[in-house]
PDB file of C-alpha atoms in Angstrom:
ATOM      1  CA  VAL A 892      62.874 -86.158  71.702  1.00  0.00           C
ATOM      2  CA  ARG A 893      66.003 -86.590  74.466  1.00  0.00           C
ATOM      3  CA  LEU A 894      65.627 -88.816  77.266  1.00  0.00           C
ATOM      4  CA  THR A 895      68.181 -89.507  79.857  1.00  0.00           C
ATOM      5  CA  VAL A 896      68.157 -92.372  81.956  1.00  0.00           C
ATOM      6  CA  ASN A 897      70.982 -93.409  84.292  1.00  0.00           C
ATOM      7  CA  GLY A 898      73.437 -91.395  82.254  1.00  0.00           C
ATOM      8  CA  LYS A 899      72.200 -92.921  78.900  1.00  0.00           C
ATOM      9  CA  ALA A 900      70.907 -90.359  76.451  1.00  0.00           C
ATOM     10  CA  LEU A 901      68.243 -92.058  73.984  1.00  0.00           C
ATOM     11  CA  THR A 902      66.710 -89.770  71.237  1.00  0.00           C
ATOM     12  CA  ALA A 903      64.106 -90.324  68.577  1.00  0.00           C
ATOM     13  CA  PRO A 904      62.179 -87.787  66.285  1.00  0.00           C
ATOM     14  CA  LEU A 905      58.929 -86.657  67.719  1.00  0.00           C
ATOM     15  CA  ILE A 906      56.357 -85.937  64.483  1.00  0.00           C
ATOM     16  CA  VAL A 907      53.366 -84.031  66.008  1.00  0.00           C
ATOM     17  CA  LYS A 908      50.233 -84.345  63.222  1.00  0.00           C
ATOM     18  CA  ILE A 909      46.801 -83.035  63.934  1.00  0.00           C
ATOM     19  CA  ASP A 910      43.878 -85.419  64.618  1.00  0.00           C
ATOM     20  CA  PRO A 911      42.610 -87.024  61.485  1.00  0.00           C
ATOM     21  CA  ARG A 912      39.150 -86.309  62.665  1.00  0.00           C
ATOM     22  CA  VAL A 913      39.637 -82.495  62.607  1.00  0.00           C
ATOM     23  CA  THR A 914      38.317 -81.370  59.180  1.00  0.00           C
ATOM     24  CA  ALA A 915      39.094 -77.742  59.881  1.00  0.00           C
ATOM     25  CA  SER A 916      41.373 -75.740  57.505  1.00  0.00           C
ATOM     26  CA  ARG A 917      44.975 -74.528  58.946  1.00  0.00           C
ATOM     27  CA  ALA A 918      43.599 -70.987  58.557  1.00  0.00           C
ATOM     28  CA  ASP A 919      40.297 -71.783  60.805  1.00  0.00           C
ATOM     29  CA  LEU A 920      42.397 -73.271  62.999  1.00  0.00           C
ATOM     30  CA  GLU A 921      45.024 -70.291  63.333  1.00  0.00           C
ATOM     31  CA  SER A 922      41.932 -67.885  63.563  1.00  0.00           C
ATOM     32  CA  GLU A 923      40.574 -69.995  66.644  1.00  0.00           C
ATOM     33  CA  PHE A 924      44.014 -70.226  68.268  1.00  0.00           C
ATOM     34  CA  LYS A 925      44.254 -66.128  67.653  1.00  0.00           C
ATOM     35  CA  LEU A 926      40.870 -65.546  69.530  1.00  0.00           C
ATOM     36  CA  GLU A 927      41.315 -68.117  72.075  1.00  0.00           C
ATOM     37  CA  SER A 928      44.723 -66.076  72.708  1.00  0.00           C
ATOM     38  CA  LYS A 929      42.932 -63.069  72.804  1.00  0.00           C
ATOM     39  CA  LEU A 930      40.305 -64.278  75.294  1.00  0.00           C
ATOM     40  CA  GLU A 931      43.219 -66.134  77.645  1.00  0.00           C
ATOM     41  CA  LYS A 932      44.527 -62.464  77.894  1.00  0.00           C
ATOM     42  CA  MET A 933      41.117 -61.027  78.812  1.00  0.00           C
ATOM     43  CA  VAL A 934      40.423 -63.649  81.273  1.00  0.00           C
ATOM     44  CA  THR A 935      43.851 -63.288  82.823  1.00  0.00           C
ATOM     45  CA  ALA A 936      43.611 -59.610  83.111  1.00  0.00           C
ATOM     46  CA  GLY A 937      40.139 -59.564  84.477  1.00  0.00           C
ATOM     47  CA  ALA A 938      40.795 -62.352  87.038  1.00  0.00           C
ATOM     48  CA  GLU A 939      43.758 -60.360  88.550  1.00  0.00           C
ATOM     49  CA  ALA A 940      42.004 -56.937  88.581  1.00  0.00           C
ATOM     50  CA  ALA A 941      39.101 -58.707  90.189  1.00  0.00           C
ATOM     51  CA  LEU A 942      41.115 -60.550  92.823  1.00  0.00           C
ATOM     52  CA  GLU A 943      42.571 -56.905  93.774  1.00  0.00           C
ATOM     53  CA  ALA A 944      39.666 -55.442  93.850  1.00  0.00           C
ATOM     54  CA  HIS A 945      38.085 -58.199  96.190  1.00  0.00           C
ATOM     55  CA  SER A 946      40.771 -58.303  98.380  1.00  0.00           C
ATOM     56  CA  ALA A 947      40.550 -54.348  98.957  1.00  0.00           C
ATOM     57  CA  HIS A 948      36.789 -54.726  99.360  1.00  0.00           C
ATOM     58  CA  GLU A 949      37.726 -57.527 102.458  1.00  0.00           C
ATOM     59  CA  GLN A 950      40.315 -55.046 103.890  1.00  0.00           C
ATOM     60  CA  ILE A 951      38.030 -52.224 103.889  1.00  0.00           C
ATOM     61  CA  GLU A 952      35.395 -54.389 105.647  1.00  0.00           C
ATOM     62  CA  LYS A 953      37.771 -55.419 108.237  1.00  0.00           C
ATOM     63  CA  LEU A 954      38.921 -51.887 108.630  1.00  0.00           C
ATOM     64  CA  MET A 955      35.540 -50.751 109.156  1.00  0.00           C
ATOM     65  CA  SER A 956      35.215 -52.401 112.845  1.00  0.00           C
ATOM     66  CA  MET A 957      38.418 -50.405 113.781  1.00  0.00           C
ATOM     67  CA  ALA A 958      37.617 -46.915 112.126  1.00  0.00           C
ATOM     68  CA  THR A 959      36.445 -43.545 113.455  1.00  0.00           C
ATOM     69  CA  ALA A 960      33.077 -42.218 112.555  1.00  0.00           C
ATOM     70  CA  ASP A 961      35.017 -40.041 109.909  1.00  0.00           C
ATOM     71  CA  MET A 962      37.098 -42.798 108.456  1.00  0.00           C
ATOM     72  CA  LYS A 963      34.119 -45.110 108.320  1.00  0.00           C
ATOM     73  CA  GLU A 964      32.565 -42.665 105.935  1.00  0.00           C
ATOM     74  CA  THR A 965      35.474 -42.502 104.009  1.00  0.00           C
ATOM     75  CA  LEU A 966      35.855 -46.215 103.689  1.00  0.00           C
ATOM     76  CA  GLU A 967      32.032 -46.629 102.826  1.00  0.00           C
ATOM     77  CA  LYS A 968      32.239 -44.252  99.970  1.00  0.00           C
ATOM     78  CA  GLY A 969      35.463 -46.314  98.853  1.00  0.00           C
ATOM     79  CA  ASP A 970      33.989 -49.669  99.215  1.00  0.00           C
ATOM     80  CA  LYS A 971      30.815 -48.118  97.397  1.00  0.00           C
ATOM     81  CA  GLN A 972      32.802 -47.270  94.463  1.00  0.00           C
ATOM     82  CA  LEU A 973      34.805 -50.723  94.616  1.00  0.00           C
ATOM     83  CA  ALA A 974      31.399 -52.619  94.708  1.00  0.00           C
ATOM     84  CA  GLN A 975      30.504 -50.467  90.978  1.00  0.00           C
ATOM     85  CA  VAL A 976      34.142 -51.437  89.976  1.00  0.00           C
ATOM     86  CA  LEU A 977      33.090 -55.139  90.527  1.00  0.00           C
ATOM     87  CA  ASP A 978      29.353 -55.286  89.492  1.00  0.00           C
ATOM     88  CA  GLY A 979      28.926 -52.694  87.465  1.00  0.00           C
ATOM     89  CA  LYS A 980      26.759 -49.717  87.627  1.00  0.00           C
ATOM     90  CA  LYS A 981      23.000 -50.197  86.151  1.00  0.00           C
ATOM     91  CA  SER A 982      21.383 -47.605  84.141  1.00  0.00           C
ATOM     92  CA  ALA A 983      18.124 -45.637  84.959  1.00  0.00           C
ATOM     93  CA  SER A 984      16.232 -48.491  82.691  1.00  0.00           C
ATOM     94  CA  GLY A 985      18.016 -50.868  84.161  1.00  0.00           C
ATOM     95  CA  GLY A 986      20.325 -52.009  81.727  1.00  0.00           C
ATOM     96  CA  GLU A 987      24.124 -52.071  82.586  1.00  0.00           C
ATOM     97  CA  ALA A 988      25.571 -48.454  81.871  1.00  0.00           C
ATOM     98  CA  GLU A 989      29.101 -49.646  83.257  1.00  0.00           C
ATOM     99  CA  PRO A 990      30.410 -52.926  83.176  1.00  0.00           C
ATOM    100  CA  GLY A 991      31.624 -54.787  86.096  1.00  0.00           C
ATOM    101  CA  LEU A 992      35.319 -56.698  86.583  1.00  0.00           C
ATOM    102  CA  ASP A 993      32.965 -59.796  87.666  1.00  0.00           C
ATOM    103  CA  ASP A 994      30.590 -59.862  84.959  1.00  0.00           C
ATOM    104  CA  VAL A 995      33.115 -59.138  82.097  1.00  0.00           C
ATOM    105  CA  SER A 996      35.546 -61.829  83.642  1.00  0.00           C
ATOM    106  CA  GLY A 997      33.174 -64.513  83.589  1.00  0.00           C
ATOM    107  CA  GLU A 998      31.746 -63.526  80.404  1.00  0.00           C
ATOM    108  CA  ALA A 999      35.197 -63.678  78.805  1.00  0.00           C
ATOM    109  CA  ALA A1000      36.277 -67.311  80.508  1.00  0.00           C
ATOM    110  CA  GLY A1001      32.300 -68.681  79.243  1.00  0.00           C
ATOM    111  CA  LEU A1002      33.291 -67.409  75.682  1.00  0.00           C
ATOM    112  CA  TYR A1003      36.856 -68.856  75.762  1.00  0.00           C
ATOM    113  CA  ALA A1004      35.061 -72.297  76.738  1.00  0.00           C
ATOM    114  CA  ILE A1005      32.911 -72.183  73.893  1.00  0.00           C
ATOM    115  CA  VAL A1006      35.496 -71.160  71.392  1.00  0.00           C
ATOM    116  CA  GLY A1007      37.678 -73.757  72.323  1.00  0.00           C
ATOM    117  CA  ALA A1008      34.810 -76.528  72.370  1.00  0.00           C
ATOM    118  CA  ALA A1009      35.004 -76.619  68.748  1.00  0.00           C
ATOM    119  CA  ASP A1010      37.999 -77.440  66.275  1.00  0.00           C
ATOM    120  CA  ALA A1011      36.903 -74.603  63.648  1.00  0.00           C
ATOM    121  CA  ALA A1012      36.906 -71.128  62.970  1.00  0.00           C
ATOM    122  CA  PRO A1013      35.036 -68.805  65.501  1.00  0.00           C
ATOM    123  CA  THR A1014      31.975 -67.415  64.208  1.00  0.00           C
ATOM    124  CA  ALA A1015      31.139 -63.919  63.130  1.00  0.00           C
ATOM    125  CA  ALA A1016      29.061 -63.810  66.384  1.00  0.00           C
ATOM    126  CA  GLN A1017      32.008 -65.172  68.711  1.00  0.00           C
ATOM    127  CA  GLN A1018      34.204 -62.212  66.944  1.00  0.00           C
ATOM    128  CA  LYS A1019      31.945 -59.667  67.619  1.00  0.00           C
ATOM    129  CA  ALA A1020      31.386 -60.436  70.985  1.00  0.00           C
ATOM    130  CA  ALA A1021      34.805 -60.501  71.703  1.00  0.00           C
ATOM    131  CA  ASP A1022      35.470 -57.615  70.263  1.00  0.00           C
ATOM    132  CA  HIS A1023      32.623 -56.271  72.557  1.00  0.00           C
ATOM    133  CA  LEU A1024      33.728 -57.788  75.501  1.00  0.00           C
ATOM    134  CA  GLY A1025      37.263 -56.133  74.931  1.00  0.00           C
ATOM    135  CA  GLU A1026      35.727 -52.849  74.891  1.00  0.00           C
ATOM    136  CA  GLU A1027      33.605 -53.447  77.938  1.00  0.00           C
ATOM    137  CA  GLN A1028      36.864 -55.062  79.903  1.00  0.00           C
ATOM    138  CA  LYS A1029      38.619 -51.882  79.013  1.00  0.00           C
ATOM    139  CA  GLU A1030      35.829 -49.599  80.303  1.00  0.00           C
ATOM    140  CA  ALA A1031      35.979 -51.845  83.794  1.00  0.00           C
ATOM    141  CA  LEU A1032      40.223 -52.143  83.919  1.00  0.00           C
ATOM    142  CA  ASP A1033      40.232 -48.221  83.462  1.00  0.00           C
ATOM    143  CA  ARG A1034      37.612 -47.602  86.232  1.00  0.00           C
ATOM    144  CA  TRP A1035      39.482 -49.828  88.239  1.00  0.00           C
ATOM    145  CA  GLU A1036      43.188 -48.273  87.702  1.00  0.00           C
ATOM    146  CA  ARG A1037      41.401 -44.915  88.318  1.00  0.00           C
ATOM    147  CA  LEU A1038      40.234 -45.863  91.676  1.00  0.00           C
ATOM    148  CA  LYS A1039      43.629 -47.842  92.798  1.00  0.00           C
ATOM    149  CA  ALA A1040      44.930 -44.137  92.092  1.00  0.00           C
ATOM    150  CA  PHE A1041      43.119 -42.759  95.169  1.00  0.00           C
ATOM    151  CA  LEU A1042      44.453 -45.708  97.471  1.00  0.00           C
ATOM    152  CA  PRO A1043      47.802 -44.145  98.325  1.00  0.00           C
ATOM    153  CA  ALA A1044      46.127 -40.910  99.733  1.00  0.00           C
ATOM    154  CA  LEU A1045      43.556 -43.418 101.653  1.00  0.00           C
ATOM    155  CA  ASN A1046      46.616 -45.144 103.400  1.00  0.00           C
ATOM    156  CA  ARG A1047      48.178 -42.058 104.091  1.00  0.00           C
ATOM    157  CA  LYS A1048      44.714 -41.087 105.926  1.00  0.00           C
ATOM    158  CA  LEU A1049      44.559 -44.761 107.414  1.00  0.00           C
ATOM    159  CA  SER A1050      48.551 -44.198 108.585  1.00  0.00           C
ATOM    160  CA  THR A1051      47.528 -40.958 110.369  1.00  0.00           C
ATOM    161  CA  GLU A1052      44.731 -42.998 112.368  1.00  0.00           C
ATOM    162  CA  HIS A1053      47.065 -45.661 113.267  1.00  0.00           C
ATOM    163  CA  LEU A1054      45.027 -48.069 111.083  1.00  0.00           C
ATOM    164  CA  PRO A1055      46.722 -50.708 108.475  1.00  0.00           C
ATOM    165  CA  ALA A1056      46.984 -49.873 104.997  1.00  0.00           C
ATOM    166  CA  ILE A1057      45.221 -51.259 102.146  1.00  0.00           C
ATOM    167  CA  ASN A1058      47.034 -53.320  99.621  1.00  0.00           C
TER     168      ASN A1058
END
């Protein structure tokens, strides 16, 4: 470590050691770190997508009061699709047919906290939950990306009515 104060530099060795109370093996800790890193990426990607989708929803709500009847219908349709991306879509039996961004993001954050709470290798159940969550998140993110692909056309239509674009 190097510290400089008033032009005078001091150096000293720094040794980082594991907490002696931790009994987990190096392999266990590496496995925990690997899963936490995977979950961190999921939390970040989910939060970014959810933030974008919520922003689009808020913009649509504001545009509704300024839009013509035809444009309101278009905006309502888009807002309904946004709601399904955010909240998911229920199956006829009441179960989750399509995962929503909000649910997946929350589950990833919760699992991240649980995995990081112990200095131990993740359990098989935690690994399985992370894998399943990864699949659900991919579905939700793919649906968001497909919906975003329609925004340029909607923005052109908004422009023809002299309304602000959704960004």
